[in-house]
PDB file of C-alpha atoms (C1' of nucleotides) in Angstrom:
ATOM      1  CA  MET A   1      -0.074  -0.070  -0.106  1.00  0.00           C
ATOM      2  CA  THR A   2       1.662   3.129  -1.181  1.00  0.00           C
ATOM      3  CA  LYS A   3       1.722   6.069   1.109  1.00  0.00           C
ATOM      4  CA  PRO A   4      -0.531   8.621   0.556  1.00  0.00           C
ATOM      5  CA  THR A   5       0.609  12.238  -0.399  1.00  0.00           C
ATOM      6  CA  ASP A   6      -0.966  15.026   1.369  1.00  0.00           C
ATOM      7  CA  SER A   7      -3.813  15.824  -1.157  1.00  0.00           C
ATOM      8  CA  GLU A   8      -4.667  12.300  -1.069  1.00  0.00           C
ATOM      9  CA  LEU A   9      -4.579  12.199   2.725  1.00  0.00           C
ATOM     10  CA  GLU A  10      -6.974  14.986   2.767  1.00  0.00           C
ATOM     11  CA  ILE A  11      -9.411  12.879   0.575  1.00  0.00           C
ATOM     12  CA  LEU A  12      -8.828   9.959   2.351  1.00  0.00           C
ATOM     13  CA  ARG A  13      -9.896  12.087   5.483  1.00  0.00           C
ATOM     14  CA  VAL A  14     -13.398  12.623   4.061  1.00  0.00           C
ATOM     15  CA  LEU A  15     -14.008   9.051   3.015  1.00  0.00           C
ATOM     16  CA  TRP A  16     -13.034   7.951   6.453  1.00  0.00           C
ATOM     17  CA  SER A  17     -15.623  10.374   8.112  1.00  0.00           C
ATOM     18  CA  ASN A  18     -18.309  10.320   5.589  1.00  0.00           C
ATOM     19  CA  GLY A  19     -18.019   6.735   4.299  1.00  0.00           C
ATOM     20  CA  PRO A  20     -18.310   5.859   0.357  1.00  0.00           C
ATOM     21  CA  SER A  21     -18.829   9.218  -1.394  1.00  0.00           C
ATOM     22  CA  SER A  22     -18.846  10.831  -4.860  1.00  0.00           C
ATOM     23  CA  VAL A  23     -16.124  13.030  -6.226  1.00  0.00           C
ATOM     24  CA  ARG A  24     -18.652  15.974  -5.842  1.00  0.00           C
ATOM     25  CA  LEU A  25     -19.073  15.311  -2.031  1.00  0.00           C
ATOM     26  CA  VAL A  26     -15.569  14.879  -1.511  1.00  0.00           C
ATOM     27  CA  ASN A  27     -14.657  18.240  -3.064  1.00  0.00           C
ATOM     28  CA  ASP A  28     -17.424  19.910  -1.427  1.00  0.00           C
ATOM     29  CA  LYS A  29     -16.005  19.189   1.765  1.00  0.00           C
ATOM     30  CA  ILE A  30     -12.391  19.883   0.947  1.00  0.00           C
ATOM     31  CA  ASN A  31     -13.756  23.144  -0.192  1.00  0.00           C
ATOM     32  CA  GLU A  32     -15.136  24.048   3.268  1.00  0.00           C
ATOM     33  CA  SER A  33     -11.421  24.800   4.328  1.00  0.00           C
ATOM     34  CA  LYS A  34      -9.616  25.249   1.101  1.00  0.00           C
ATOM     35  CA  GLU A  35     -10.693  26.200  -2.921  1.00  0.00           C
ATOM     36  CA  THR A  36      -9.833  23.565  -4.779  1.00  0.00           C
ATOM     37  CA  GLY A  37     -11.134  23.047  -8.620  1.00  0.00           C
ATOM     38  CA  TYR A  38     -13.770  19.857  -9.034  1.00  0.00           C
ATOM     39  CA  THR A  39     -11.450  18.244 -11.583  1.00  0.00           C
ATOM     40  CA  THR A  40      -8.348  18.453  -9.651  1.00  0.00           C
ATOM     41  CA  THR A  41     -10.268  16.318  -6.775  1.00  0.00           C
ATOM     42  CA  LEU A  42     -11.410  14.139  -9.459  1.00  0.00           C
ATOM     43  CA  LYS A  43      -8.000  13.381 -11.175  1.00  0.00           C
ATOM     44  CA  ILE A  44      -6.202  12.855  -7.761  1.00  0.00           C
ATOM     45  CA  MET A  45      -9.349  10.455  -6.764  1.00  0.00           C
ATOM     46  CA  GLN A  46      -8.545   8.691  -9.930  1.00  0.00           C
ATOM     47  CA  ILE A  47      -4.890   8.186  -9.233  1.00  0.00           C
ATOM     48  CA  MET A  48      -5.509   7.156  -6.046  1.00  0.00           C
ATOM     49  CA  ALA A  49      -7.758   4.383  -7.328  1.00  0.00           C
ATOM     50  CA  GLN A  50      -5.032   3.302  -9.773  1.00  0.00           C
ATOM     51  CA  LYS A  51      -2.629   3.098  -6.701  1.00  0.00           C
ATOM     52  CA  GLY A  52      -5.257   1.201  -4.678  1.00  0.00           C
ATOM     53  CA  LEU A  53      -5.858   3.500  -1.978  1.00  0.00           C
ATOM     54  CA  VAL A  54      -9.396   3.652  -2.930  1.00  0.00           C
ATOM     55  CA  GLU A  55     -11.823   1.526  -4.888  1.00  0.00           C
ATOM     56  CA  ARG A  56     -14.766   2.855  -6.641  1.00  0.00           C
ATOM     57  CA  ASP A  57     -18.008   1.780  -7.694  1.00  0.00           C
ATOM     58  CA  GLU A  58     -18.878   2.603 -11.204  1.00  0.00           C
ATOM     59  CA  THR A  59     -22.316   1.029 -11.233  1.00  0.00           C
ATOM     60  CA  SER A  60     -23.975   4.495 -11.865  1.00  0.00           C
ATOM     61  CA  ARG A  61     -22.897   7.344 -13.693  1.00  0.00           C
ATOM     62  CA  THR A  62     -21.581   8.965 -10.465  1.00  0.00           C
ATOM     63  CA  HIS A  63     -18.796   6.780  -9.521  1.00  0.00           C
ATOM     64  CA  ILE A  64     -18.520   6.230  -5.732  1.00  0.00           C
ATOM     65  CA  TYR A  65     -15.289   5.863  -3.964  1.00  0.00           C
ATOM     66  CA  ARG A  66     -14.503   4.320  -0.603  1.00  0.00           C
ATOM     67  CA  ALA A  67     -11.293   4.018   1.123  1.00  0.00           C
ATOM     68  CA  VAL A  68      -9.090   0.985   1.000  1.00  0.00           C
ATOM     69  CA  ALA A  69      -6.366   2.240   2.794  1.00  0.00           C
ATOM     70  CA  GLN A  70      -7.746   1.962   6.485  1.00  0.00           C
ATOM     71  CA  LYS A  71      -7.166   5.011   9.172  1.00  0.00           C
ATOM     72  CA  GLY A  72      -5.216   2.967  11.587  1.00  0.00           C
ATOM     73  CA  GLN A  73      -2.719   1.583   9.214  1.00  0.00           C
ATOM     74  CA  VAL A  74      -1.866   5.072   7.657  1.00  0.00           C
ATOM     75  CA  GLN A  75      -1.684   6.734  10.890  1.00  0.00           C
ATOM     76  CA  GLU A  76       0.651   3.854  12.033  1.00  0.00           C
ATOM     77  CA  ALA A  77       2.792   4.280   8.969  1.00  0.00           C
ATOM     78  CA  MET A  78       2.836   8.038   9.544  1.00  0.00           C
ATOM     79  CA  VAL A  79       3.788   7.887  12.807  1.00  0.00           C
ATOM     80  CA  ASP A  80       6.451   5.478  12.246  1.00  0.00           C
ATOM     81  CA  LYS A  81       7.918   7.860   9.710  1.00  0.00           C
ATOM     82  CA  LEU A  82       7.928  10.568  12.025  1.00  0.00           C
ATOM     83  CA  LEU A  83       9.690   8.726  14.475  1.00  0.00           C
ATOM     84  CA  ASP A  84      12.227   7.575  12.048  1.00  0.00           C
ATOM     85  CA  MET A  85      12.766  10.791  10.630  1.00  0.00           C
ATOM     86  CA  ALA A  86      12.757  13.380  13.511  1.00  0.00           C
ATOM     87  CA  PHE A  87      12.661  11.611  16.683  1.00  0.00           C
ATOM     88  CA  GLY A  88      15.639   9.042  16.051  1.00  0.00           C
ATOM     89  CA  GLY A  89      13.166   6.073  16.692  1.00  0.00           C
ATOM     90  CA  SER A  90      12.132   6.950  20.400  1.00  0.00           C
ATOM     91  CA  SER A  91       8.657   6.938  20.710  1.00  0.00           C
ATOM     92  CA  SER A  92       9.014   8.111  24.309  1.00  0.00           C
ATOM     93  CA  GLN A  93      10.522  11.608  22.730  1.00  0.00           C
ATOM     94  CA  LEU A  94       7.476  11.926  20.204  1.00  0.00           C
ATOM     95  CA  VAL A  95       4.909  11.429  23.181  1.00  0.00           C
ATOM     96  CA  LEU A  96       6.755  13.968  25.247  1.00  0.00           C
ATOM     97  CA  SER A  97       6.780  16.505  22.184  1.00  0.00           C
ATOM     98  CA  ALA A  98       2.983  15.617  21.956  1.00  0.00           C
ATOM     99  CA  LEU A  99       2.041  16.245  25.410  1.00  0.00           C
ATOM    100  CA  GLY A 100       4.453  19.060  26.112  1.00  0.00           C
ATOM    101  CA  ARG A 101       2.240  21.931  25.152  1.00  0.00           C
ATOM    102  CA  GLY A 102      -0.503  21.650  27.393  1.00  0.00           C
ATOM    103  CA  LYS A 103      -3.203  21.179  24.860  1.00  0.00           C
ATOM    104  CA  THR A 104      -4.302  17.993  26.327  1.00  0.00           C
ATOM    105  CA  SER A 105      -7.302  17.766  28.705  1.00  0.00           C
ATOM    106  CA  LYS A 106      -7.559  15.572  31.747  1.00  0.00           C
ATOM    107  CA  GLU A 107      -9.828  13.041  30.345  1.00  0.00           C
ATOM    108  CA  GLU A 108      -7.226  12.351  27.365  1.00  0.00           C
ATOM    109  CA  LEU A 109      -4.422  12.235  29.973  1.00  0.00           C
ATOM    110  CA  ASP A 110      -6.596   9.780  32.051  1.00  0.00           C
ATOM    111  CA  GLN A 111      -6.861   7.480  28.668  1.00  0.00           C
ATOM    112  CA  ILE A 112      -3.011   7.464  28.193  1.00  0.00           C
ATOM    113  CA  LYS A 113      -2.391   6.476  31.981  1.00  0.00           C
ATOM    114  CA  GLU A 114      -4.520   3.782  31.540  1.00  0.00           C
ATOM    115  CA  LEU A 115      -2.918   2.645  28.276  1.00  0.00           C
ATOM    116  CA  ILE A 116       0.389   2.811  30.085  1.00  0.00           C
ATOM    117  CA  LYS A 117      -0.947   0.508  32.946  1.00  0.00           C
ATOM    118  CA  LYS A 118      -2.005  -2.024  30.481  1.00  0.00           C
ATOM    119  CA  LEU A 119       1.531  -1.878  28.869  1.00  0.00           C
ATOM    120  CA  GLU A 120       3.143  -2.305  32.042  1.00  0.00           C
ATOM    121  CA  ASP A 121       0.897  -5.083  33.147  1.00  0.00           C
ATOM    122  CA  GLY A 122       1.280  -6.981  29.862  1.00  0.00           C
ATOM    123  CA  ASP A 123       5.081  -6.757  29.820  1.00  0.00           C
ATOM    124  CA  GLN A 124       5.893  -8.882  32.997  1.00  0.00           C
TER     125      GLN A 124
ATOM    126  CA  MET B   1      11.236  29.241   8.871  1.00  0.00           C
ATOM    127  CA  THR B   2      10.461  27.454   5.818  1.00  0.00           C
ATOM    128  CA  LYS B   3       9.499  23.760   6.780  1.00  0.00           C
ATOM    129  CA  PRO B   4      12.423  21.378   5.768  1.00  0.00           C
ATOM    130  CA  THR B   5      11.798  18.723   2.873  1.00  0.00           C
ATOM    131  CA  ASP B   6      12.659  15.170   3.817  1.00  0.00           C
ATOM    132  CA  SER B   7      16.327  15.534   2.430  1.00  0.00           C
ATOM    133  CA  GLU B   8      16.821  18.678   4.067  1.00  0.00           C
ATOM    134  CA  LEU B   9      15.680  17.228   7.560  1.00  0.00           C
ATOM    135  CA  GLU B  10      17.955  14.148   6.874  1.00  0.00           C
ATOM    136  CA  ILE B  11      20.847  16.802   6.499  1.00  0.00           C
ATOM    137  CA  LEU B  12      19.567  18.662   9.664  1.00  0.00           C
ATOM    138  CA  ARG B  13      19.723  15.339  11.391  1.00  0.00           C
ATOM    139  CA  VAL B  14      23.314  14.969  11.135  1.00  0.00           C
ATOM    140  CA  LEU B  15      24.033  18.886  11.543  1.00  0.00           C
ATOM    141  CA  TRP B  16      22.228  18.436  15.077  1.00  0.00           C
ATOM    142  CA  SER B  17      23.914  15.345  16.186  1.00  0.00           C
ATOM    143  CA  ASN B  18      27.547  16.282  14.838  1.00  0.00           C
ATOM    144  CA  GLY B  19      27.356  20.040  15.215  1.00  0.00           C
ATOM    145  CA  PRO B  20      28.446  22.552  12.651  1.00  0.00           C
ATOM    146  CA  SER B  21      30.049  20.266   9.598  1.00  0.00           C
ATOM    147  CA  SER B  22      31.283  20.370   6.210  1.00  0.00           C
ATOM    148  CA  VAL B  23      29.495  18.733   3.346  1.00  0.00           C
ATOM    149  CA  ARG B  24      31.843  16.196   2.983  1.00  0.00           C
ATOM    150  CA  LEU B  25      31.300  14.858   6.674  1.00  0.00           C
ATOM    151  CA  VAL B  26      27.389  15.314   6.177  1.00  0.00           C
ATOM    152  CA  ASN B  27      27.383  13.215   3.015  1.00  0.00           C
ATOM    153  CA  ASP B  28      29.714  10.576   4.465  1.00  0.00           C
ATOM    154  CA  LYS B  29      27.136  10.418   7.544  1.00  0.00           C
ATOM    155  CA  ILE B  30      24.373  10.063   5.016  1.00  0.00           C
ATOM    156  CA  ASN B  31      25.946   7.328   2.979  1.00  0.00           C
ATOM    157  CA  GLU B  32      26.058   5.365   5.817  1.00  0.00           C
ATOM    158  CA  SER B  33      22.720   4.762   5.258  1.00  0.00           C
ATOM    159  CA  LYS B  34      21.857   5.541   1.914  1.00  0.00           C
ATOM    160  CA  GLU B  35      24.009   6.099  -1.399  1.00  0.00           C
ATOM    161  CA  THR B  36      23.894   9.624  -2.277  1.00  0.00           C
ATOM    162  CA  GLY B  37      26.103  11.680  -4.445  1.00  0.00           C
ATOM    163  CA  TYR B  38      28.611  14.453  -3.047  1.00  0.00           C
ATOM    164  CA  THR B  39      27.027  17.097  -5.496  1.00  0.00           C
ATOM    165  CA  THR B  40      23.589  16.373  -4.610  1.00  0.00           C
ATOM    166  CA  THR B  41      24.244  16.827  -0.705  1.00  0.00           C
ATOM    167  CA  LEU B  42      26.084  19.947  -1.680  1.00  0.00           C
ATOM    168  CA  LYS B  43      23.201  21.337  -3.707  1.00  0.00           C
ATOM    169  CA  ILE B  44      20.894  20.775  -1.103  1.00  0.00           C
ATOM    170  CA  MET B  45      22.807  22.253   1.521  1.00  0.00           C
ATOM    171  CA  GLN B  46      23.148  25.328  -0.674  1.00  0.00           C
ATOM    172  CA  ILE B  47      19.615  25.708  -1.154  1.00  0.00           C
ATOM    173  CA  MET B  48      19.037  25.234   2.647  1.00  0.00           C
ATOM    174  CA  ALA B  49      21.392  28.127   3.021  1.00  0.00           C
ATOM    175  CA  GLN B  50      19.273  30.255   0.853  1.00  0.00           C
ATOM    176  CA  LYS B  51      16.316  29.198   2.607  1.00  0.00           C
ATOM    177  CA  GLY B  52      17.830  29.989   5.937  1.00  0.00           C
ATOM    178  CA  LEU B  53      17.639  26.717   7.246  1.00  0.00           C
ATOM    179  CA  VAL B  54      21.472  26.859   7.681  1.00  0.00           C
ATOM    180  CA  GLU B  55      24.260  29.249   7.739  1.00  0.00           C
ATOM    181  CA  ARG B  56      27.593  28.696   6.504  1.00  0.00           C
ATOM    182  CA  ASP B  57      31.024  29.980   7.562  1.00  0.00           C
ATOM    183  CA  GLU B  58      32.921  30.617   4.053  1.00  0.00           C
ATOM    184  CA  THR B  59      36.255  31.674   5.705  1.00  0.00           C
ATOM    185  CA  SER B  60      38.048  28.563   4.600  1.00  0.00           C
ATOM    186  CA  ARG B  61      37.741  26.988   1.466  1.00  0.00           C
ATOM    187  CA  THR B  62      35.931  24.098   2.770  1.00  0.00           C
ATOM    188  CA  HIS B  63      32.372  25.826   3.979  1.00  0.00           C
ATOM    189  CA  ILE B  64      31.025  24.653   7.260  1.00  0.00           C
ATOM    190  CA  TYR B  65      27.449  24.367   7.819  1.00  0.00           C
ATOM    191  CA  ARG B  66      25.365  24.868  11.106  1.00  0.00           C
ATOM    192  CA  ALA B  67      21.992  24.386  11.520  1.00  0.00           C
ATOM    193  CA  VAL B  68      19.760  27.385  12.404  1.00  0.00           C
ATOM    194  CA  ALA B  69      16.470  25.404  12.397  1.00  0.00           C
ATOM    195  CA  GLN B  70      16.528  24.011  16.026  1.00  0.00           C
ATOM    196  CA  LYS B  71      15.567  20.600  16.591  1.00  0.00           C
ATOM    197  CA  GLY B  72      12.783  21.101  19.231  1.00  0.00           C
ATOM    198  CA  GLN B  73      10.797  23.384  16.832  1.00  0.00           C
ATOM    199  CA  VAL B  74      11.092  21.429  13.773  1.00  0.00           C
ATOM    200  CA  GLN B  75       9.857  18.284  15.959  1.00  0.00           C
ATOM    201  CA  GLU B  76       6.940  20.468  17.120  1.00  0.00           C
ATOM    202  CA  ALA B  77       6.285  21.878  13.740  1.00  0.00           C
ATOM    203  CA  MET B  78       6.013  18.084  12.228  1.00  0.00           C
ATOM    204  CA  VAL B  79       3.968  16.973  15.461  1.00  0.00           C
ATOM    205  CA  ASP B  80       1.504  19.632  14.655  1.00  0.00           C
ATOM    206  CA  LYS B  81       1.223  18.999  10.904  1.00  0.00           C
ATOM    207  CA  LEU B  82       0.716  15.069  11.877  1.00  0.00           C
ATOM    208  CA  LEU B  83      -1.902  15.987  14.452  1.00  0.00           C
ATOM    209  CA  ASP B  84      -3.802  18.099  12.198  1.00  0.00           C
ATOM    210  CA  MET B  85      -3.378  15.985   9.052  1.00  0.00           C
ATOM    211  CA  ALA B  86      -3.906  12.645  10.363  1.00  0.00           C
ATOM    212  CA  PHE B  87      -5.549  12.485  14.100  1.00  0.00           C
ATOM    213  CA  GLY B  88      -8.150  15.567  13.900  1.00  0.00           C
ATOM    214  CA  GLY B  89      -5.985  17.640  16.066  1.00  0.00           C
ATOM    215  CA  SER B  90      -6.149  14.843  19.138  1.00  0.00           C
ATOM    216  CA  SER B  91      -2.940  14.326  20.844  1.00  0.00           C
ATOM    217  CA  SER B  92      -4.027  11.704  22.883  1.00  0.00           C
ATOM    218  CA  GLN B  93      -4.912   9.895  19.811  1.00  0.00           C
ATOM    219  CA  LEU B  94      -1.464  10.431  18.537  1.00  0.00           C
ATOM    220  CA  VAL B  95       0.057   9.373  21.886  1.00  0.00           C
ATOM    221  CA  LEU B  96      -1.990   6.296  21.941  1.00  0.00           C
ATOM    222  CA  SER B  97      -1.129   5.370  18.465  1.00  0.00           C
ATOM    223  CA  ALA B  98       2.634   6.017  18.999  1.00  0.00           C
ATOM    224  CA  LEU B  99       2.791   3.843  22.512  1.00  0.00           C
ATOM    225  CA  GLY B 100       0.483   1.176  21.067  1.00  0.00           C
ATOM    226  CA  ARG B 101       2.672  -0.919  19.515  1.00  0.00           C
ATOM    227  CA  GLY B 102       4.705  -2.419  22.487  1.00  0.00           C
ATOM    228  CA  LYS B 103       8.226  -1.004  21.411  1.00  0.00           C
ATOM    229  CA  THR B 104       8.467   1.285  24.586  1.00  0.00           C
ATOM    230  CA  SER B 105      10.754   0.714  27.317  1.00  0.00           C
ATOM    231  CA  LYS B 106       9.642   0.609  31.076  1.00  0.00           C
ATOM    232  CA  GLU B 107      11.815   3.723  31.897  1.00  0.00           C
ATOM    233  CA  GLU B 108      10.328   5.499  28.838  1.00  0.00           C
ATOM    234  CA  LEU B 109       7.215   4.855  30.198  1.00  0.00           C
ATOM    235  CA  ASP B 110       8.050   6.014  33.516  1.00  0.00           C
ATOM    236  CA  GLN B 111       9.018   9.337  31.873  1.00  0.00           C
ATOM    237  CA  ILE B 112       5.901   9.922  30.455  1.00  0.00           C
ATOM    238  CA  LYS B 113       4.015   9.272  33.562  1.00  0.00           C
ATOM    239  CA  GLU B 114       6.064  11.685  35.172  1.00  0.00           C
ATOM    240  CA  LEU B 115       5.216  14.219  32.676  1.00  0.00           C
ATOM    241  CA  ILE B 116       1.714  13.637  33.065  1.00  0.00           C
ATOM    242  CA  LYS B 117       1.816  13.879  36.596  1.00  0.00           C
ATOM    243  CA  LYS B 118       3.529  17.404  36.281  1.00  0.00           C
ATOM    244  CA  LEU B 119       0.744  18.453  33.765  1.00  0.00           C
ATOM    245  CA  GLU B 120      -1.906  16.969  35.823  1.00  0.00           C
ATOM    246  CA  ASP B 121      -0.549  18.996  38.950  1.00  0.00           C
ATOM    247  CA  GLY B 122       0.071  22.131  36.836  1.00  0.00           C
ATOM    248  CA  ASP B 123      -3.509  22.388  35.588  1.00  0.00           C
ATOM    249  CA  GLN B 124      -5.222  22.724  38.932  1.00  0.00           C
TER     250      GLN B 124
ATOM    251  C1'  DA C   1      56.371  23.239 -10.778  1.00  0.00           C
ATOM    252  C1'  DA C   2      53.101  19.532 -12.515  1.00  0.00           C
ATOM    253  C1'  DA C   3      49.719  16.167 -11.304  1.00  0.00           C
ATOM    254  C1'  DG C   4      46.162  14.943  -8.858  1.00  0.00           C
ATOM    255  C1'  DA C   5      42.410  15.322  -5.434  1.00  0.00           C
ATOM    256  C1'  DA C   6      38.905  18.224  -3.151  1.00  0.00           C
ATOM    257  C1'  DT C   7      35.675  21.651  -3.245  1.00  0.00           C
ATOM    258  C1'  DT C   8      32.291  25.252  -4.697  1.00  0.00           C
ATOM    259  C1'  DA C   9      28.885  26.906  -8.188  1.00  0.00           C
ATOM    260  C1'  DC C  10      25.359  26.050 -11.497  1.00  0.00           C
ATOM    261  C1'  DG C  11      22.729  24.317 -15.028  1.00  0.00           C
ATOM    262  C1'  DA C  12      19.716  20.983 -16.421  1.00  0.00           C
ATOM    263  C1'  DA C  13      17.621  16.511 -16.343  1.00  0.00           C
ATOM    264  C1'  DA C  14      14.743  13.361 -13.753  1.00  0.00           C
ATOM    265  C1'  DT C  15      10.746  12.640 -10.478  1.00  0.00           C
ATOM    266  C1'  DA C  16       6.759  13.683  -7.856  1.00  0.00           C
ATOM    267  C1'  DC C  17       2.948  16.194  -6.935  1.00  0.00           C
ATOM    268  C1'  DT C  18      -0.750  19.416  -8.027  1.00  0.00           C
ATOM    269  C1'  DT C  19      -3.777  22.162 -10.858  1.00  0.00           C
ATOM    270  C1'  DC C  20      -6.632  23.158 -14.361  1.00  0.00           C
ATOM    271  C1'  DG C  21      -8.888  23.167 -19.264  1.00  0.00           C
ATOM    272  C1'  DT C  22     -11.159  20.803 -22.782  1.00  0.00           C
ATOM    273  C1'  DA C  23     -13.736  17.261 -24.961  1.00  0.00           C
ATOM    274  C1'  DG C  24     -17.161  13.586 -24.743  1.00  0.00           C
ATOM    275  C1'  DT C  25     -21.298  11.982 -23.083  1.00  0.00           C
ATOM    276  C1'  DA C  26     -24.910  11.018 -19.923  1.00  0.00           C
ATOM    277  C1'  DA C  27     -28.572  12.897 -17.063  1.00  0.00           C
ATOM    278  C1'  DA C  28     -32.013  16.587 -16.027  1.00  0.00           C
ATOM    279  C1'  DA C  29     -34.633  20.696 -16.787  1.00  0.00           C
ATOM    280  C1'  DT C  30     -37.222  23.127 -19.849  1.00  0.00           C
TER     281       DT C  30
ATOM    282  C1'  DA D   1     -36.996  17.837 -28.463  1.00  0.00           C
ATOM    283  C1'  DT D   2     -33.721  20.962 -27.187  1.00  0.00           C
ATOM    284  C1'  DT D   3     -30.920  23.133 -23.884  1.00  0.00           C
ATOM    285  C1'  DT D   4     -28.666  23.088 -19.775  1.00  0.00           C
ATOM    286  C1'  DT D   5     -26.222  20.960 -16.451  1.00  0.00           C
ATOM    287  C1'  DA D   6     -23.307  17.145 -14.085  1.00  0.00           C
ATOM    288  C1'  DC D   7     -19.809  13.728 -14.608  1.00  0.00           C
ATOM    289  C1'  DT D   8     -15.615  11.228 -16.631  1.00  0.00           C
ATOM    290  C1'  DA D   9     -11.273  10.911 -18.886  1.00  0.00           C
ATOM    291  C1'  DC D  10      -7.292  12.551 -20.296  1.00  0.00           C
ATOM    292  C1'  DG D  11      -3.370  15.607 -21.497  1.00  0.00           C
ATOM    293  C1'  DA D  12      -0.532  19.272 -20.359  1.00  0.00           C
ATOM    294  C1'  DA D  13       1.390  22.841 -18.022  1.00  0.00           C
ATOM    295  C1'  DG D  14       2.827  24.354 -13.400  1.00  0.00           C
ATOM    296  C1'  DT D  15       5.692  23.797  -8.946  1.00  0.00           C
ATOM    297  C1'  DA D  16       8.778  21.580  -5.901  1.00  0.00           C
ATOM    298  C1'  DT D  17      12.324  18.256  -4.958  1.00  0.00           C
ATOM    299  C1'  DT D  18      15.954  15.198  -6.141  1.00  0.00           C
ATOM    300  C1'  DT D  19      19.857  14.020  -8.445  1.00  0.00           C
ATOM    301  C1'  DC D  20      23.965  14.509 -11.183  1.00  0.00           C
ATOM    302  C1'  DG D  21      27.311  16.288 -14.628  1.00  0.00           C
ATOM    303  C1'  DT D  22      30.622  19.625 -15.693  1.00  0.00           C
ATOM    304  C1'  DA D  23      33.699  23.604 -15.228  1.00  0.00           C
ATOM    305  C1'  DA D  24      36.380  26.628 -12.375  1.00  0.00           C
ATOM    306  C1'  DT D  25      39.370  27.109  -8.448  1.00  0.00           C
ATOM    307  C1'  DT D  26      42.247  25.985  -4.719  1.00  0.00           C
ATOM    308  C1'  DC D  27      44.633  22.853  -2.004  1.00  0.00           C
ATOM    309  C1'  DT D  28      48.057  18.811  -1.497  1.00  0.00           C
ATOM    310  C1'  DT D  29      51.053  15.717  -3.207  1.00  0.00           C
ATOM    311  C1'  DT D  30      54.868  14.213  -5.885  1.00  0.00           C
TER     312       DT D  30
END
DNA sequence: AAAGAATTACGAAATACTTCGTAGTAAAAT
DNA sequence: ATTTTACTACGAAGTATTTCGTAATTCTTT
């Protein structure tokens, strides 16, 4: 599975949150935050289909695209790359940087503490 | 400060860990993991100097480059981008993904727990 | 001093990604 | 039935990045 480019990721985000969608819908969503021509979005989605990042249902004239690349996998690949490229592979350094700016709520911190507890229990 | 490209980041990594260096040294370091022509590295470092990512001392014939972009800042920018692009801005989701594959040592987990404690104390 | 090696500068090709215009066709509206 | 609108396909230009070859210069070795 090829790694998505930035534009491709933007499209995947829409497909992940909205489910299988037409180019029109994806383009509209993207245009909420950024002006992009319809054919630009179309073209990128066609390329994504070639790469296998998405699949499309061509039954009706308006093709419906769905994400093949799954959110968790793509996230994991991106975290791996970031770890490798900027944190010397140390996940704790990355975590410290992600937490180290006070934008994390109490609830989120609790979640993280719970995961750490699980990891510690599982390890022994 | 422009965001470094992948190749530029590779060079910055060498400068961060080795301190101010010649093109030759940077290229040698990079070639430990990946074959790259000397003039390729040179060219990119020249571009980086134009962009202000590095500065160079031209006193002697062999120019010495030093990183202007600081490690922490670049890391933070990259984490921000990743958060935005792939985790809907939720740092806890990113943290969970980074920790959720068991490659984190007990010591690292302890470090993270400590930071969480500090954050919790600071927040009330 | 001459030859060889190392270095910088720079242009240009190669690659990857993004953007858009145009043409063709199908569907919908009048 | 005709016009208008919506959609796909596709080529090509635009932009960013990477890679490399060549020329000019300086330093080092012989």
